[in-house]
mmCIF file of C-alpha atoms in Angstrom:
data_model
loop_
_atom_site.group_PDB
_atom_site.id
_atom_site.type_symbol
_atom_site.label_atom_id
_atom_site.label_comp_id
_atom_site.label_asym_id
_atom_site.label_seq_id
_atom_site.Cartn_x
_atom_site.Cartn_y
_atom_site.Cartn_z
ATOM 1 C CA UNK A 17 0.000 0.000 0.000
ATOM 2 C CA UNK A 18 1.430 3.368 -0.964
ATOM 3 C CA UNK A 19 1.386 6.341 1.413
ATOM 4 C CA UNK A 20 -1.195 8.083 -0.813
ATOM 5 C CA UNK A 21 -3.597 5.171 -0.415
ATOM 6 C CA UNK A 22 -2.909 5.081 3.322
ATOM 7 C CA UNK A 23 -3.519 8.826 3.512
ATOM 8 C CA UNK A 24 -6.806 8.578 1.649
ATOM 9 C CA UNK A 25 -7.969 5.642 3.734
ATOM 10 C CA UNK A 26 -7.064 7.363 7.023
ATOM 11 C CA UNK A 27 -8.908 10.513 5.980
ATOM 12 C CA UNK A 28 -11.944 8.478 4.957
ATOM 13 C CA UNK A 29 -11.976 6.533 8.244
ATOM 14 C CA UNK A 30 -11.751 9.668 10.326
ATOM 15 C CA UNK A 31 -14.429 11.442 8.321
ATOM 16 C CA UNK A 32 -13.835 14.763 10.033
ATOM 17 C CA UNK A 33 -12.966 18.104 8.460
ATOM 18 C CA UNK A 34 -9.291 18.982 8.523
ATOM 19 C CA UNK A 35 -8.352 21.599 11.124
ATOM 20 C CA UNK A 36 -5.519 23.628 9.622
ATOM 21 C CA UNK A 37 -5.093 25.683 12.791
ATOM 22 C CA UNK A 38 -2.951 22.934 14.315
ATOM 23 C CA UNK A 39 0.698 23.582 14.966
ATOM 24 C CA UNK A 40 2.176 23.532 11.457
ATOM 25 C CA UNK A 41 5.614 22.694 12.815
ATOM 26 C CA UNK A 42 4.693 19.275 14.190
ATOM 27 C CA UNK A 43 2.711 18.295 11.091
ATOM 28 C CA UNK A 44 5.517 19.553 8.830
ATOM 29 C CA UNK A 45 8.123 17.548 10.748
ATOM 30 C CA UNK A 46 6.040 14.388 10.429
ATOM 31 C CA UNK A 47 5.518 14.907 6.703
ATOM 32 C CA UNK A 48 9.206 15.695 6.172
ATOM 33 C CA UNK A 49 10.154 12.541 8.089
ATOM 34 C CA UNK A 50 7.742 10.542 5.940
ATOM 35 C CA UNK A 51 9.187 11.972 2.751
ATOM 36 C CA UNK A 52 12.765 11.265 3.854
ATOM 37 C CA UNK A 53 11.905 7.673 4.813
ATOM 38 C CA UNK A 54 9.782 6.896 1.757
ATOM 39 C CA UNK A 55 12.475 4.941 -0.100
ATOM 40 C CA UNK A 56 14.160 3.240 2.842
ATOM 41 C CA UNK A 57 11.384 2.578 5.377
ATOM 42 C CA UNK A 58 7.891 2.694 3.915
ATOM 43 C CA UNK A 59 6.280 1.501 7.152
ATOM 44 C CA UNK A 60 7.806 4.408 9.076
ATOM 45 C CA UNK A 61 6.691 6.787 6.310
ATOM 46 C CA UNK A 62 3.118 5.447 6.603
ATOM 47 C CA UNK A 63 3.234 5.883 10.371
ATOM 48 C CA UNK A 64 4.370 9.510 10.005
ATOM 49 C CA UNK A 65 1.630 10.301 7.472
ATOM 50 C CA UNK A 66 -1.003 8.626 9.655
ATOM 51 C CA UNK A 67 0.120 10.615 12.719
ATOM 52 C CA UNK A 68 0.062 13.880 10.735
ATOM 53 C CA UNK A 69 -3.487 13.082 9.630
ATOM 54 C CA UNK A 70 -4.450 12.261 13.199
ATOM 55 C CA UNK A 71 -3.143 15.649 14.321
ATOM 56 C CA UNK A 72 -5.103 17.439 11.614
ATOM 57 C CA UNK A 73 -8.324 15.558 12.306
ATOM 58 C CA UNK A 74 -8.352 15.180 16.082
ATOM 59 C CA UNK A 75 -10.583 17.301 18.252
ATOM 60 C CA UNK A 76 -8.636 20.275 19.550
ATOM 61 C CA UNK A 77 -7.500 20.070 23.149
ATOM 62 C CA UNK A 78 -9.399 22.180 25.679
ATOM 63 C CA UNK A 79 -6.431 24.525 25.791
ATOM 64 C CA UNK A 80 -6.745 25.358 22.109
ATOM 65 C CA UNK A 81 -10.512 25.469 21.741
ATOM 66 C CA UNK A 82 -12.816 26.567 24.515
ATOM 67 C CA UNK A 83 -15.999 24.794 25.395
ATOM 68 C CA UNK A 84 -19.039 26.995 24.896
ATOM 69 C CA UNK A 85 -21.103 24.952 27.340
ATOM 70 C CA UNK A 86 -18.956 25.312 30.436
ATOM 71 C CA UNK A 87 -20.697 26.952 33.355
ATOM 72 C CA UNK A 88 -18.773 29.993 34.509
ATOM 73 C CA UNK A 89 -16.673 30.278 31.362
ATOM 74 C CA UNK A 90 -16.593 33.021 28.776
ATOM 75 C CA UNK A 91 -19.536 33.557 26.443
ATOM 76 C CA UNK A 92 -19.012 32.853 22.750
ATOM 77 C CA UNK A 93 -18.634 36.508 21.833
ATOM 78 C CA UNK A 94 -16.110 36.973 24.644
ATOM 79 C CA UNK A 95 -14.055 34.022 23.397
ATOM 80 C CA UNK A 96 -14.070 35.363 19.830
ATOM 81 C CA UNK A 97 -13.111 38.892 20.887
ATOM 82 C CA UNK A 98 -10.390 37.643 23.240
ATOM 83 C CA UNK A 99 -8.795 35.284 20.703
ATOM 84 C CA UNK A 100 -8.946 37.925 17.947
ATOM 85 C CA UNK A 101 -7.360 40.523 20.229
ATOM 86 C CA UNK A 102 -4.583 38.156 21.306
ATOM 87 C CA UNK A 103 -3.821 37.127 17.712
ATOM 88 C CA UNK A 104 -3.739 40.762 16.583
ATOM 89 C CA UNK A 105 -1.469 41.889 19.436
ATOM 90 C CA UNK A 106 1.050 39.053 19.846
ATOM 91 C CA UNK A 107 3.921 41.416 19.017
ATOM 92 C CA UNK A 108 2.983 43.877 21.756
ATOM 93 C CA UNK A 109 2.205 43.830 25.446
ATOM 94 C CA UNK A 110 -0.999 41.980 26.351
ATOM 95 C CA UNK A 111 -2.348 42.641 29.826
ATOM 96 C CA UNK A 112 -5.097 40.864 31.724
ATOM 97 C CA UNK A 113 -6.819 44.160 32.477
ATOM 98 C CA UNK A 114 -7.043 44.946 28.733
ATOM 99 C CA UNK A 115 -8.526 41.520 27.971
ATOM 100 C CA UNK A 116 -10.931 41.892 30.885
ATOM 101 C CA UNK A 117 -12.070 45.311 29.654
ATOM 102 C CA UNK A 118 -12.604 43.854 26.189
ATOM 103 C CA UNK A 119 -14.976 41.260 27.669
ATOM 104 C CA UNK A 120 -16.582 43.669 30.155
ATOM 105 C CA UNK A 121 -15.407 41.657 33.179
ATOM 106 C CA UNK A 122 -13.181 42.408 36.144
ATOM 107 C CA UNK A 123 -9.611 41.134 35.827
ATOM 108 C CA UNK A 124 -10.107 38.382 38.415
ATOM 109 C CA UNK A 125 -13.454 37.252 36.960
ATOM 110 C CA UNK A 126 -11.974 37.268 33.451
ATOM 111 C CA UNK A 127 -9.008 35.144 34.568
ATOM 112 C CA UNK A 128 -11.294 32.548 36.183
ATOM 113 C CA UNK A 129 -13.684 32.478 33.214
ATOM 114 C CA UNK A 130 -10.804 32.244 30.725
ATOM 115 C CA UNK A 131 -9.275 29.312 32.594
ATOM 116 C CA UNK A 132 -12.675 27.619 32.741
ATOM 117 C CA UNK A 133 -13.101 28.050 28.969
ATOM 118 C CA UNK A 134 -9.546 27.376 27.758
ATOM 119 C CA UNK A 135 -8.210 25.052 30.446
ATOM 120 C CA UNK A 136 -5.258 27.328 31.186
ATOM 121 C CA UNK A 137 -4.494 30.788 32.498
ATOM 122 C CA UNK A 138 -4.699 33.679 30.019
ATOM 123 C CA UNK A 139 -0.979 34.445 30.026
ATOM 124 C CA UNK A 140 -0.118 30.754 29.593
ATOM 125 C CA UNK A 141 -2.330 30.750 26.502
ATOM 126 C CA UNK A 142 -0.667 33.940 25.233
ATOM 127 C CA UNK A 143 2.794 32.410 25.755
ATOM 128 C CA UNK A 144 1.729 29.347 23.753
ATOM 129 C CA UNK A 145 0.444 31.508 20.910
ATOM 130 C CA UNK A 146 3.683 33.489 20.902
ATOM 131 C CA UNK A 147 5.755 30.310 20.728
ATOM 132 C CA UNK A 148 3.629 29.062 17.814
ATOM 133 C CA UNK A 149 4.259 32.380 16.040
ATOM 134 C CA UNK A 150 7.983 32.026 16.768
ATOM 135 C CA UNK A 151 7.935 28.519 15.266
ATOM 136 C CA UNK A 152 6.276 29.825 12.105
ATOM 137 C CA UNK A 153 8.841 32.626 11.823
ATOM 138 C CA UNK A 154 11.707 30.206 12.457
ATOM 139 C CA UNK A 155 10.440 27.995 9.631
ATOM 140 C CA UNK A 156 9.644 30.728 7.120
ATOM 141 C CA UNK A 157 12.183 33.519 7.672
ATOM 142 C CA UNK A 158 15.898 34.020 8.134
ATOM 143 C CA UNK A 159 15.298 36.629 10.854
ATOM 144 C CA UNK A 160 17.634 36.672 13.839
ATOM 145 C CA UNK A 161 16.484 35.338 17.200
ATOM 146 C CA UNK A 162 16.320 38.917 18.479
ATOM 147 C CA UNK A 163 14.052 39.998 15.602
ATOM 148 C CA UNK A 164 11.813 36.968 16.121
ATOM 149 C CA UNK A 165 11.651 37.608 19.864
ATOM 150 C CA UNK A 166 10.484 41.181 19.288
ATOM 151 C CA UNK A 167 7.993 40.097 16.595
ATOM 152 C CA UNK A 168 6.488 37.670 19.116
ATOM 153 C CA UNK A 169 6.114 40.216 21.906
ATOM 154 C CA UNK A 170 9.089 38.971 23.919
ATOM 155 C CA UNK A 171 11.399 41.565 25.446
ATOM 156 C CA UNK A 172 14.613 39.948 24.172
ATOM 157 C CA UNK A 173 16.203 36.775 22.835
ATOM 158 C CA UNK A 174 16.776 35.366 26.334
ATOM 159 C CA UNK A 175 13.069 35.701 27.125
ATOM 160 C CA UNK A 176 12.137 33.923 23.882
ATOM 161 C CA UNK A 177 14.635 31.151 24.595
ATOM 162 C CA UNK A 178 13.367 30.647 28.151
ATOM 163 C CA UNK A 179 9.679 30.462 27.159
ATOM 164 C CA UNK A 180 10.362 28.424 24.002
ATOM 165 C CA UNK A 181 12.424 25.855 25.920
ATOM 166 C CA UNK A 182 9.767 25.567 28.622
ATOM 167 C CA UNK A 183 6.982 24.909 26.101
ATOM 168 C CA UNK A 184 8.793 23.084 23.270
ATOM 169 C CA UNK A 185 11.634 21.422 25.162
ATOM 170 C CA UNK A 186 14.360 22.856 22.932
ATOM 171 C CA UNK A 187 15.984 26.205 22.240
ATOM 172 C CA UNK A 188 14.717 28.176 19.237
ATOM 173 C CA UNK A 189 18.106 27.977 17.506
ATOM 174 C CA UNK A 190 18.371 24.182 17.924
ATOM 175 C CA UNK A 191 14.752 23.791 16.793
ATOM 176 C CA UNK A 192 15.400 25.925 13.690
ATOM 177 C CA UNK A 193 18.616 24.032 12.909
ATOM 178 C CA UNK A 194 16.868 20.657 13.156
ATOM 179 C CA UNK A 195 14.086 21.807 10.849
ATOM 180 C CA UNK A 196 16.562 23.383 8.407
ATOM 181 C CA UNK A 197 18.393 20.038 8.289
ATOM 182 C CA UNK A 198 15.108 18.308 7.432
ATOM 183 C CA UNK A 199 14.409 20.816 4.661
ATOM 184 C CA UNK A 200 17.936 20.370 3.267
ATOM 185 C CA UNK A 201 17.510 16.568 3.333
ATOM 186 C CA UNK A 202 14.230 16.971 1.439
ATOM 187 C CA UNK A 203 15.892 19.103 -1.214
ATOM 188 C CA UNK A 204 18.676 16.539 -1.630
ATOM 189 C CA UNK A 205 16.153 13.694 -1.888
ATOM 190 C CA UNK A 206 14.173 15.660 -4.489
ATOM 191 C CA UNK A 207 17.360 16.301 -6.456
ATOM 192 C CA UNK A 208 18.310 12.592 -6.334
ATOM 193 C CA UNK A 209 14.835 11.579 -7.481
ATOM 194 C CA UNK A 210 15.008 14.045 -10.372
ATOM 195 C CA UNK A 211 18.461 12.762 -11.369
ATOM 196 C CA UNK A 212 17.599 9.072 -10.951
#
């Protein structure tokens, strides 16, 4: 069975719409691993493709998608306004009191309602969104760590490194290097396939 057949069958079995808001880094790594292993280890390639599909089709974790039915959580409009504000202001300072004012709640009530809806504290969520933005910038730009830190609302490179390591388990530079190596391996494999 080829990976394309496996991919189609997995998508058909899951039967759910693809959620492209997932972390593109993890899905990209899995697909790059699958591509690199296609000639030498087809079973591993299938496993990588299946896991990438699982990530795209699984229900989002409570931390990434709030439950509208939770008692004491944020209302739907409050969730939408909060998420939109956070996404639009990742590069600047985001304060609890500003988010609370946006939702017409006190800071303490907002923090409790946010945690009830998202499963994590507001600033933990913001840090996660900033790290996801940093991952996208690391994959798609040649910007320095300092430039990426500032673009993600971090005060300096050390702050980015500290938060990134806490959430991802690696430094931004090591993470970028590993993903650059994967991209280079893909280019070499493509060149070999074109030549052979």
